[in-house]
Structures are given as structure tokens and as C-alpha cells.
Coordinates of C-alpha atoms and ligand atoms in Angstrom, one line a residue:
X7 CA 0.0 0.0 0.0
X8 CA 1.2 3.7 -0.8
X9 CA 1.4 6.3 2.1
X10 CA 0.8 9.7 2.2
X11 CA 2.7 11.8 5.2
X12 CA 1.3 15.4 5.9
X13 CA 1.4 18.0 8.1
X14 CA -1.4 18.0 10.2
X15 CA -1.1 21.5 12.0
X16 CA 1.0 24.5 10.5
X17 CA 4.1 22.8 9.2
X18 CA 7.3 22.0 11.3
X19 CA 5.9 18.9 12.6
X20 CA 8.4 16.8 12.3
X21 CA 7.6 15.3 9.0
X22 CA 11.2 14.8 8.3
X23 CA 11.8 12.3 10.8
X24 CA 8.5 10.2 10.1
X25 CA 9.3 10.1 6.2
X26 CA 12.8 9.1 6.8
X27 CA 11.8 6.6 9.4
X28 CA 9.3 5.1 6.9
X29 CA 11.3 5.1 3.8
X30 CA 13.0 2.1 4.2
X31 CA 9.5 0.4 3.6
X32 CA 9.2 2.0 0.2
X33 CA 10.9 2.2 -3.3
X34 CA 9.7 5.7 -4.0
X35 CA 9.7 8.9 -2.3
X36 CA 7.7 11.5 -4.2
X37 CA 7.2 15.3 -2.8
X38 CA 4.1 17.0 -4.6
X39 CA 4.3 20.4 -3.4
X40 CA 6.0 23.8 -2.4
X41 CA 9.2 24.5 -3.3
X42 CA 12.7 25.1 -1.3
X43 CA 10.7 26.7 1.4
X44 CA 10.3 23.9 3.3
X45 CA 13.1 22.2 5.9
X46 CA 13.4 19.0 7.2
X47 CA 15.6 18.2 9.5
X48 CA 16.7 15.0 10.1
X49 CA 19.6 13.1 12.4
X50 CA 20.9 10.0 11.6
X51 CA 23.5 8.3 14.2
X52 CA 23.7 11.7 16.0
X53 CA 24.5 13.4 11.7
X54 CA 22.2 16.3 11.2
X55 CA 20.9 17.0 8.0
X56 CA 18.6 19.5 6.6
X57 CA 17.1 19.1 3.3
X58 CA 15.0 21.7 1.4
X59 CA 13.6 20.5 -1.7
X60 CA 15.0 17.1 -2.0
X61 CA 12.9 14.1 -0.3
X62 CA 14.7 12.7 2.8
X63 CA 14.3 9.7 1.7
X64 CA 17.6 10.3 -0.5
X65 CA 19.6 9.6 2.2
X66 CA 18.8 6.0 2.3
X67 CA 20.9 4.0 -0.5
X68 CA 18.5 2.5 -3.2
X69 CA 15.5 4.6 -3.0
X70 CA 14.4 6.4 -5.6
X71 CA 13.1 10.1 -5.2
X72 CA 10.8 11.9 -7.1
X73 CA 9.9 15.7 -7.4
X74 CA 6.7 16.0 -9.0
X75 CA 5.2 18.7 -11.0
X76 CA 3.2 20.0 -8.2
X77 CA 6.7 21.5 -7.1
X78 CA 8.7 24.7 -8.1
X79 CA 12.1 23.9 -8.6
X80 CA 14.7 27.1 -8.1
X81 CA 17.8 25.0 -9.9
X82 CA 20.2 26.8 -8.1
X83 CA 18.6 26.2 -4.7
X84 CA 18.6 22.1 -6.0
X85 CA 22.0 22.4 -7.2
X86 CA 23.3 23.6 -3.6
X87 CA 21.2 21.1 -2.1
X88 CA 22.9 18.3 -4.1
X89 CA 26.4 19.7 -3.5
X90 CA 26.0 19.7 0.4
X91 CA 24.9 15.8 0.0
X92 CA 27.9 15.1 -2.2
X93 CA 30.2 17.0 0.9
X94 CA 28.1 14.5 3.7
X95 CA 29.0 11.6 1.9
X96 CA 25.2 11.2 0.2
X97 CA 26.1 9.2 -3.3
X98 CA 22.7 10.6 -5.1
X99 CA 23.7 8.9 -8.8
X100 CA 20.5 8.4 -10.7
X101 CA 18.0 8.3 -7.8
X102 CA 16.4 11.8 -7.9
X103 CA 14.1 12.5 -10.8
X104 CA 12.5 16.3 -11.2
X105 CA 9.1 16.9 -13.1
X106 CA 9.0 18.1 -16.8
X107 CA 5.9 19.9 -15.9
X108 CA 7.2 21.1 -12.5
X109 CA 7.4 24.8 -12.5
X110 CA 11.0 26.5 -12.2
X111 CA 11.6 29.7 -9.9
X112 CA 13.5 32.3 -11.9
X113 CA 16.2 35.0 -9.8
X114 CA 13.8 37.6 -10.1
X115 CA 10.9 35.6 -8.3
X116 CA 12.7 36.3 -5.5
X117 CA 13.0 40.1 -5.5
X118 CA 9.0 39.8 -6.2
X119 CA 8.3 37.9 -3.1
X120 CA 10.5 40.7 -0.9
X121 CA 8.9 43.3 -2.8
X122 CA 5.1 42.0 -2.4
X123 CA 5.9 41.2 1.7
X124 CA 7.3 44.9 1.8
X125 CA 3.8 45.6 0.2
X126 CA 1.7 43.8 2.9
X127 CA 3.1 46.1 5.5
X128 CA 1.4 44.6 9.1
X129 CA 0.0 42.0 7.3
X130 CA 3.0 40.8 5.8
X131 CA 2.7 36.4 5.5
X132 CA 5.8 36.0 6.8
X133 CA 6.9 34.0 3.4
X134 CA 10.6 32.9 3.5
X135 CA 11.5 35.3 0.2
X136 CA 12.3 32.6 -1.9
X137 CA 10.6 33.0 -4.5
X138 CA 8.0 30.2 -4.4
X139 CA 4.8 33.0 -4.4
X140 CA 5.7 34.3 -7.5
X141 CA 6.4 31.3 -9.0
X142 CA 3.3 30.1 -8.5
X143 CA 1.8 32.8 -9.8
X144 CA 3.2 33.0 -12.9
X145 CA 2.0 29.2 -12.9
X146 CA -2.1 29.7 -12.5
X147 CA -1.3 33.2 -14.9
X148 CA -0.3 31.0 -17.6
X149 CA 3.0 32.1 -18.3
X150 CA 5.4 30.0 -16.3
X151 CA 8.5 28.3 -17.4
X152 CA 8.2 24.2 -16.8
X153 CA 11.3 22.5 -16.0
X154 CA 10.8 20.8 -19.6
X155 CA 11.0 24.3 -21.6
X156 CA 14.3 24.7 -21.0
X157 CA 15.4 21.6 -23.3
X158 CA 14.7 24.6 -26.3
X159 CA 17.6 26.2 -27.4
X160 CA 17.0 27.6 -30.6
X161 CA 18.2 31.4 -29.8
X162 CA 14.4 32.9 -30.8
X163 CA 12.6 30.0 -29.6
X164 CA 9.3 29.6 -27.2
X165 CA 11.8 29.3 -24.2
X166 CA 13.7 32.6 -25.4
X167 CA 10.5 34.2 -26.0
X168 CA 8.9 33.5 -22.6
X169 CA 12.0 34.5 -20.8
X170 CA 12.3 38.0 -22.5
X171 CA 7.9 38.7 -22.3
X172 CA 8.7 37.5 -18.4
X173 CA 11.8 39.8 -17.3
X174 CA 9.9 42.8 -19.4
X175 CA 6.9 42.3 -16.9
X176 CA 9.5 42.0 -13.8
X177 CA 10.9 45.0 -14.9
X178 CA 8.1 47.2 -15.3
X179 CA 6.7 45.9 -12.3
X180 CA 9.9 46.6 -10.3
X181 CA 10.2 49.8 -12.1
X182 CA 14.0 49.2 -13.3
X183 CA 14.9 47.7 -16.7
X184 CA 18.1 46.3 -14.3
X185 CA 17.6 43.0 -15.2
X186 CA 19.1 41.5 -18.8
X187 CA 16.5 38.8 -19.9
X188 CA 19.5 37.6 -22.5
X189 CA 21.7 36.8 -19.0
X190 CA 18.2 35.0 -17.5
X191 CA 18.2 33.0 -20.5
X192 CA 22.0 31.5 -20.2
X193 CA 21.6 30.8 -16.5
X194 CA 19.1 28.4 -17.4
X195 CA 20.9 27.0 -20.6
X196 CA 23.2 26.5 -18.2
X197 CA 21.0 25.1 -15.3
X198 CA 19.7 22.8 -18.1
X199 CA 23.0 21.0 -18.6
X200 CA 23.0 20.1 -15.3
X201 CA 19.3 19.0 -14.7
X202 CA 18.8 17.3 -17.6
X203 CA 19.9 13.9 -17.0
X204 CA 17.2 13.7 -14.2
X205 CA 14.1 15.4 -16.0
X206 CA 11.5 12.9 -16.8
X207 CA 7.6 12.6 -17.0
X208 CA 7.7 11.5 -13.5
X209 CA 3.8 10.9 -13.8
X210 CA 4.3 8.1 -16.2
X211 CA 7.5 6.5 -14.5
X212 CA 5.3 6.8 -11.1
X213 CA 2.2 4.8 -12.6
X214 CA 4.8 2.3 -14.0
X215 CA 6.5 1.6 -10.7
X216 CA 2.8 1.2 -9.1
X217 CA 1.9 -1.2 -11.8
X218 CA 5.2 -3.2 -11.2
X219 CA 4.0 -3.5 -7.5
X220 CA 6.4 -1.2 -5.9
X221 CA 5.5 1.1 -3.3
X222 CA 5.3 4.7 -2.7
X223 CA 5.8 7.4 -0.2
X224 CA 4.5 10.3 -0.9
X225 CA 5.7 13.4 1.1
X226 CA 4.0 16.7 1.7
X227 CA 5.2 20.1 2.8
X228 CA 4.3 22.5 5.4
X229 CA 0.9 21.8 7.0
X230 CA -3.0 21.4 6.1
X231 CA -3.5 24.8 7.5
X232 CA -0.9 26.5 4.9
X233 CA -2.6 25.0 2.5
X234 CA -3.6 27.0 -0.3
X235 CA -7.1 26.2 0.1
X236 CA -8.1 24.8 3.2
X237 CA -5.6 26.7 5.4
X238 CA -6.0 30.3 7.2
X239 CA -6.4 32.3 3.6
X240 CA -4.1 34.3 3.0
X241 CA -1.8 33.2 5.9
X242 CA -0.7 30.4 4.1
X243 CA 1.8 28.6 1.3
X244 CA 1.0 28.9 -2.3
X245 CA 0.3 25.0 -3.1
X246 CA -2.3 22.4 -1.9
X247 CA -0.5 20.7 1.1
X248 CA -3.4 18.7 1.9
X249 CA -3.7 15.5 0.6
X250 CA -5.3 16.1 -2.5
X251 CA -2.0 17.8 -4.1
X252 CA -0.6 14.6 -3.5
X253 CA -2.9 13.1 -6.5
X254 CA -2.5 16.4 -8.9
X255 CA 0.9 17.2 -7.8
X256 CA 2.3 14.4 -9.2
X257 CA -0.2 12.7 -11.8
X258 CA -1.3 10.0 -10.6
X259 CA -4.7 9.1 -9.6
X260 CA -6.3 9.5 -6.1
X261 CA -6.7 6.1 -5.6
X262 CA -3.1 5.5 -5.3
X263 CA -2.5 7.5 -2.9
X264 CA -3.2 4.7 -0.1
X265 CA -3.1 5.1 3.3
X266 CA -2.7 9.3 4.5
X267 CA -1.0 9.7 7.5
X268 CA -1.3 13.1 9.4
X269 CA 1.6 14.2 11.1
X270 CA 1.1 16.3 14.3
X271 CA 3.4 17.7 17.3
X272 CA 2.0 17.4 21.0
X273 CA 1.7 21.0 20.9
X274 CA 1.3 23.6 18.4
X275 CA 3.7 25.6 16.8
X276 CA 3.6 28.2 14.2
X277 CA 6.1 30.4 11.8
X278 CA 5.1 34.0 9.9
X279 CA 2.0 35.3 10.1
X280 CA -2.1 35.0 10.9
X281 CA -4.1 33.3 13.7
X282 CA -2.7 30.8 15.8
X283 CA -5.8 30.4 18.6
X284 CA -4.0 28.7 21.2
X285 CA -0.5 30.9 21.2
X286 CA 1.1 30.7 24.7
X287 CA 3.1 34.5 25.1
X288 CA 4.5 34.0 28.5
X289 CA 6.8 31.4 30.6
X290 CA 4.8 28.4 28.9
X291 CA 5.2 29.2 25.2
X292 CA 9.1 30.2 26.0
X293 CA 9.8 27.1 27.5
X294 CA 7.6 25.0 24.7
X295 CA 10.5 26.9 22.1
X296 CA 13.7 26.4 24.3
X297 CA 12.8 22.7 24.8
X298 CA 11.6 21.6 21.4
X299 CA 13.9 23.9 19.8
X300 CA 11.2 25.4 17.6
X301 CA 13.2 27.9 15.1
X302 CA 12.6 27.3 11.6
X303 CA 14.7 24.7 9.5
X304 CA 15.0 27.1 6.5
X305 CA 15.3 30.7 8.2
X306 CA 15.9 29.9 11.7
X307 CA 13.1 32.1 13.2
X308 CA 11.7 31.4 16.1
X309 CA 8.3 29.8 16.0
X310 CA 5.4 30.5 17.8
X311 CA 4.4 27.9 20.0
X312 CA 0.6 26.6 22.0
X313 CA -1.1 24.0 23.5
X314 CA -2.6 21.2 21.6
X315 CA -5.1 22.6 19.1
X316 CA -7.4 19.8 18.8
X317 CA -9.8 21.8 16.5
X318 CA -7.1 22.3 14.2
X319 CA -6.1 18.5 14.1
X320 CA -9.6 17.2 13.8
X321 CA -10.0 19.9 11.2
X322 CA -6.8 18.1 9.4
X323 CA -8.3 14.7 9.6
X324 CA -11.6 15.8 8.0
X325 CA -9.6 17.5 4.5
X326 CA -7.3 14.9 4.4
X327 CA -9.4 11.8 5.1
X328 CA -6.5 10.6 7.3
X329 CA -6.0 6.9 8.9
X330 CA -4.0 7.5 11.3
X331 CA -1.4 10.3 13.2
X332 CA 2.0 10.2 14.0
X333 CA 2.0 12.3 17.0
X334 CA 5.8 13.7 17.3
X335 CA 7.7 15.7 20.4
X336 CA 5.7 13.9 23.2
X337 CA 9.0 14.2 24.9
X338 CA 9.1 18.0 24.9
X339 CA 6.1 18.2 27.5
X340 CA 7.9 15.9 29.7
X341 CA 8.2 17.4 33.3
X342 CA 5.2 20.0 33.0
X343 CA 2.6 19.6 35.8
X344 CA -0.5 20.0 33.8
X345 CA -1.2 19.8 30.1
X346 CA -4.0 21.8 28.4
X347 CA -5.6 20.3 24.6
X348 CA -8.4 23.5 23.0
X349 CA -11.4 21.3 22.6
X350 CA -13.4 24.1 20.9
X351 CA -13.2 28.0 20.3
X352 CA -15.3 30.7 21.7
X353 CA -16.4 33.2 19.7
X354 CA -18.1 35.8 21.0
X355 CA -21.4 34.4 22.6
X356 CA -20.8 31.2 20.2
X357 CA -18.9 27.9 20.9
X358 CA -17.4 26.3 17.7
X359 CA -16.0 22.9 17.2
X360 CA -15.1 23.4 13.8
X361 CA -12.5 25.2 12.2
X362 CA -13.9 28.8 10.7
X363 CA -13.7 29.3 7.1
X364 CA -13.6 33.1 8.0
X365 CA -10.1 34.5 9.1
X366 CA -11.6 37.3 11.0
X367 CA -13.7 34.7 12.9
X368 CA -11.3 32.7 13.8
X369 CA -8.7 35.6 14.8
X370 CA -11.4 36.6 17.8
X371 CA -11.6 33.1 18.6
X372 CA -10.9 32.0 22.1
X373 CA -9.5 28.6 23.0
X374 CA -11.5 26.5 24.9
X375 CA -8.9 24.6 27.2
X376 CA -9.5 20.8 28.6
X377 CA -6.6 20.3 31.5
X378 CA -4.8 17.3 31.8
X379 CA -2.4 16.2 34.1
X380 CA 1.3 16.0 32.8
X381 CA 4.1 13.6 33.5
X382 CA 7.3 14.0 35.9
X383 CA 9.2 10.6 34.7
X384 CA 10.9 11.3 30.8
X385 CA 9.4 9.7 27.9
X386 CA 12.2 10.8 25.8
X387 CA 13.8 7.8 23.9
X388 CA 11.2 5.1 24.9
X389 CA 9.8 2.6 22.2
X390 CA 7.1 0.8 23.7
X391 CA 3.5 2.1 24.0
X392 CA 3.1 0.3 27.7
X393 CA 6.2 1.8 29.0
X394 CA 5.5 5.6 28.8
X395 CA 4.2 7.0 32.0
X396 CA 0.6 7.0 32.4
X397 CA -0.7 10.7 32.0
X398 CA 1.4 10.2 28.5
X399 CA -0.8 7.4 27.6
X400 CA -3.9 9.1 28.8
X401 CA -2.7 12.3 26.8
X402 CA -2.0 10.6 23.7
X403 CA -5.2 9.2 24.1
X404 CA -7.2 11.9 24.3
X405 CA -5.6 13.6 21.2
X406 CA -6.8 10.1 19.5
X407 CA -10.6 10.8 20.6
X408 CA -10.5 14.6 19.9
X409 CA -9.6 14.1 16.0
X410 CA -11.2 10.2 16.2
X411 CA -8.2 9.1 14.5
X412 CA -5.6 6.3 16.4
X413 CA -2.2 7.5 16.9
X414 CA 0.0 4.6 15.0
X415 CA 3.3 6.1 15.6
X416 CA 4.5 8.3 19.0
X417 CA 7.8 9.8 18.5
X418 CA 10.0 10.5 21.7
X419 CA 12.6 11.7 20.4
X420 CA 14.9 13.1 17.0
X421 CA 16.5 10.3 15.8
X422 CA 15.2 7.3 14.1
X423 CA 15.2 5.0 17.4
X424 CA 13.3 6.8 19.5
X425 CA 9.9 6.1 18.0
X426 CA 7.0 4.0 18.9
X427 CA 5.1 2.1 16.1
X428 CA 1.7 0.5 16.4
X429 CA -0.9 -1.1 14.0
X430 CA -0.5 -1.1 11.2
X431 CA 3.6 0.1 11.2
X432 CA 4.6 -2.7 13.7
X433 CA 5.9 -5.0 11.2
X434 CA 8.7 -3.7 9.3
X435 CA 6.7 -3.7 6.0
Ligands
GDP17 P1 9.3 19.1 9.3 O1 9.5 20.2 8.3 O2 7.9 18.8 9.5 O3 10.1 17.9 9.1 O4 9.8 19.7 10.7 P2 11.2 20.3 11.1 O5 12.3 19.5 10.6 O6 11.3 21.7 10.7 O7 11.1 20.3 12.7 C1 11.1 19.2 13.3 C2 12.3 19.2 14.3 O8 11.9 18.4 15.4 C3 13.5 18.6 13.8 O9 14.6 19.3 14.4 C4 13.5 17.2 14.3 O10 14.8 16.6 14.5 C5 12.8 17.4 15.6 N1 12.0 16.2 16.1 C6 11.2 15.4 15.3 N2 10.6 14.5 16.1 C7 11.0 14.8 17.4 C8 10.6 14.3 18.7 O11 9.8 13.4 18.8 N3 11.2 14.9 19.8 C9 12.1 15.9 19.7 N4 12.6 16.4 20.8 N5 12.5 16.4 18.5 C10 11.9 15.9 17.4

């Protein structure tokens, strides 16, 4: 069966270590979305490594990994990426394939994303000015450039053509005629050279590896509620992180998509901008950020941390149809007295259980707090289910009734060990 791994809350929840923990299971590890925004950080034997836009399943030998059109690809960004894996001793070879329909991020995507946060003022996203925006913009306006394009090279082709009508638009919108579309164009002849040996229709070899019977993990980016979408509009990412991108992201149909599982932290944690209902400004949410080291992956900002959102998660399991949760960072609430999980919002005079559509709704909303005890003895490290200390048990399952969806993997821990599997991931297959 193929799994899909999510972020459940606002991104950062660990997916990383779940997908990498996973992948020997699989053949395939496919991402479907978002661009070189996203960080994963993952240790193996006590080696950290952070990957941006490559699947972290490359850093298991054999396994194939796939970025699928749903993605923007920034080939300088990849090329970096692949360098630092070369310098850690990562042998990539012929195991990463890239879209030729995924989308590529230009230089002067960039410079638009810094320009249209400068724009927003107060209500600036909080993007990570790299571009991905504007690169999906230029994708739903129709005149994006597809990883595939740049195999033109006649010098007054399509690919010429669209580079020179694009930088004229940058540079009328930037208001400079700075930028040379003839010295765009030869950066990506020249990113060509290097990315072509791994362009492929990746939908096709993806429905061919399914039909040979091999199976395939299929990684998401940020969280359900940065999806483009169904997340807190227009505080969130420019793709469809739900599960559904999974399915157009990468061409292949939703039935293949298998089992979805929804990756959550204990607590909540968010990075940039809009509503984050159960945000903890004092002692609490300081000491949530020092102990689960919540700064961002890709920009090192510190993230804004909360209690358990179980709204938010139950919300998650709805969009995504999800089996089960991998509930991540138990071990960073080791030691606190009590433990508090928002049940429902207050909004004004009303009590919701859902997740608002509305942003302004949801920005007066009021967590509704259910206290549970917490845990003196440390979970961090342990494996077995039966052998973390009661209150953790009764926590994790309470977070299993509030979003009616079993928890089959507790992680204690960063590294790959300290993890505890139930049905259905207790064998190893
Ligand atoms: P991702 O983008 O969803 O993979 O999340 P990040 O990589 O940005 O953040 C997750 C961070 O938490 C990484 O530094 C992980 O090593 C770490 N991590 C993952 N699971 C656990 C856990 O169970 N306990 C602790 N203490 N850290 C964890």
C-alpha cells in the first residue's frame, strides 16, 4: 500500500523524521508540493541533516526520489542542495528524478516575493523570500517556465521568447529595466546541462513503478492549515499541502494515494503570520520553544508555539481523510505539571467545534482549554507504548478521541530509534 505523510497543524511537525523513518518500507519517495521553502531536519546516528527540496528519503541507499510537477524547482537552490549531500557523503547517482511539468523559480521571483511582503506592510505572510509566491503565480497566470521548456535552445525559440515577455513584466513591475533577460536565458541553458539527465515525465515512471508493485511514499510540505485552500487564507503557502495535491501534484490518480498519514506535534507551533488560537506569550510558550527547539529549519526564526489545538487537528483529519497520526515531540512536555488540549473555540457568545472558514472569525476566537495532568518521569527515547508513564498514555489518548483518529506512531525523540510504532507500522513492512 502507498502512504501519504502530511502536516497536520501548520508545518514543522516533524515530518522529516517520520518520512525518513518510513522510507526504508518503500521504493519511491515522491514530494508533490512547495518549493525550497520547506526544511526537514533530520539526524541520523547523531549526523544532522537538513534538506530543502529534496525528499529525505535520498539519504537511504536505493531509494528512488521523485519531485513531482506539483513543485517549483529554483535549480540553483537544488544544485546547492545536491552539493551539500555530495560534501556528507550522500552518493545521489541516478535516484532523484525532477518533473517536466514542475514549475521553475526564476532569480527575479525572489526580488517579487521581498517586494510584495514589503507591500503587505502589518500583514505581511511571513513567506521565506524565496521566491515560491511568484512562481506560482506565474504558474495559475499561464505564463510560467516548466522544467521541460528549458530543453529549447534555438536562440528565438518559445523558451527565449517566454524568458524575455517575463523579465519585461519583472521589470516594469519593479520599475528598473536592471535585469538583462539575454543573461536570464544563459543561466538556465546552463541550469539545463546540469538538470537534464534527471528530468522525466515522472507521472508516467510513477504509474509504471505502481503497476510493477512497488510502493510509494508520498511526502507533503508545510501543514494542512498552509494549504492554499483549506488553510487560514491568505496566511498560508501557495500549493495544496493537503492530501489532495498529492494526487494532482504528481499525476497520478487519487486512488493511489493509499493510506494518508497526518503528522502532528504534541503541541502547536507556528512560523510567519495570521491566527494561531491557542499561542502561549508567556513562561509556557518560551519554555515549549527552548525545549523543542522550535526555530525554523529554513530561516531559523523562532516559532510560535501553544497548546494542543485539537480543532485544528480534527480539522486536518476531515480535508485529508487521514488513517491514522504520528504524534511527534511527546517528549518535549515531559516534566510540566498540567497539560492543556483546546477542545473548541469561543467566539463571542458562540462555541465552535469546527475550524472557521472566516479568518476574522477565527482571529477573535478564544481557546477553549480541557486540563490534563502531565508527567514528571521522561518519555524521551522510549519505544514501547506500555512503558510511557501514564498521564502520557492518557494524553495521547485523548488527542486520539478529539480528532477520532488512532495515533500509529508516537515519536520520543529526533532520531530514528526513538519512536514507537503501532498497527498497522509494527511490522517492518
Ligand atoms: P518538518 O519540516 O515537519 O520535518 O519539521 P522540522 O524538521 O522543521 O522540525 C522538526 C524538528 O523536530 C527537527 O529538528 C527534528 O529533529 C525534531 N524532532 C522530530 N521529532 C521529534 C521528537 O519526537 N522529539 C524531539 N525532541 N524532536 C523531534
Amino acid at each position: 500500500m502507498n502512504l501519504c505523510v502530511l502536516g497536520a497543524q501548520w508545518g514543522d511537525e516533524g515530518k522529516g523524521k517520520i518520512v525518513d523513518l518510513l522510507t526504508p518500507r518503500f521504493s519511491i519517495v515522491a514530494r508533490y508540493q512547495g518549493g525550497h521553502n520547506a526544511g526537514h531536519t533530520v539526524y541520523v546516528s547523531g549526523k544532522k541533516f537538513v534538506l530543502h527540496l529534496i525528499p529525505s528519503g535520498i539519504l537511504h541507499p536505493g531509494i528512488v526520489c521523485v519531485i513531482g510537477n506539483g513543485v517549483v524547482v529554483d535549480p540553483v537552490a537544488l544544485f546547492a542542495e545536491l552539493d551539500d549531500l555530495a560534501s556528507l557523503g550522500v552518493e545521489v547517482g541516478n535516484r532523484l528524478l525532477v518533473s517536466d511539468k514542475a514549475h521553475v523559480i526564476l532569480p527575479y521571483h525572489r526580488e517579487l516575493d521581498v517586494l510584495a511582503e514589503a507591500r503587505r506592510g502589518e500583514q505581511k505572510i511571513g513567506t521565506t523570500s524565496r521566491g515560491i509566491g511568484p512562481a506560482y503565480e506565474d504558474k495559475i497566470g499561464r505564463r510560467g517556465i516548466r522544467v521541460g521548456d528549458l530543453a529549447d535552445q534555438s536562440a528565438d525559440g518559445p523558451l527565449a521568447g517566454a524568458v524575455r515577455d517575463n523579465v519585461d513584466a519583472r521589470n516594469r513591475l519593479v520599475g528598473n529595466g536592471d535585469l538583462k533577460w539575454p543573461d536570464v536565458l544563459a543561466d538556465l541553458r546552463r541550469a539545463w546541462t546540469r538538470l537534464r539527465p534527471l528530468v522525466t515525465d515522472t507521472s508516467l515512471y510513477l504509474h509504471r513503478a505502481v503497476q510493477a508493485g512497488k510502493r510509494v511514499m508520498f511526502e507533503g510540505a508545510q501543514g494542512t492549515l498552509l494549504d492554499i485552500d483549506h488553510g487560514t487564507y491568505p496566511f498560508v503557502t501557495s500549493s495544496n499541502s493537503t492530501a489532495g495535491g498529492a494526487a494532482t501534484g504528481l499525476g497520478i490518480g487519487p486512488r493511489e494515494v493509499g493510506t494518508v498519514l497526518g503528522v502532528a506535534k504534541a503541541y502547536t507551533t507556528r512560523v510567519g503570520g495570521g491566527p494561531l488560537p491557542t499561542e502561549l506569550f508567556g513562561e509556557m510558550g518560551e519554555r515549549l520553544r527552548e525545549t523543542g527547539q522550535e526555530y525554523g529549519a529554513s530561516t531559523g526564526r523562532p516559532r510560535r508555539c501553544g497548546w494542543y489545538d485539537a480543532v485544528a487537528v480534527r480539522y486536518a483529519a476531515r480535508v485529508n481523510g487521514l488513517h491514522a497520526l504520528a504524534i511527534t515531540k511527546l517528549d518535549v512536555l515531559d516534566g510540566l505539571g498540567r497539560l492543556e488540549i483546546c477542545t473548541a473555540y469561543r467566539c463571542g457568545a458562540e462555541t465552535l467545534t469546527e475550524m472557521p472558514s472566516d479568518l476574522a472569525q477565527l482571529s477573535a476566537c478564544e481557546p477553549i482549554y480541557e486540563t490534563m495532568p502531565g508527567w514528571a518521569q521522561p518519555t524521551r527515547g522510549i519505544t514501547d507504548f506500555a512503558n510511557l508513564p501514564e498521564a502520557a498514555r492518557r494524553y495521547i489518548e485523548r488527542l486520539e478521541e478529539t480528532s477520532g483518529v488512532p495515533a500509529a506512531i508516537i515519536s520520543t525523540g529526533s532520531d530514528r530509534e526513538h519512536t514507537i510504532l503501532r498497527s498497522p507500522f509494527t511490522t517492518g513492512n
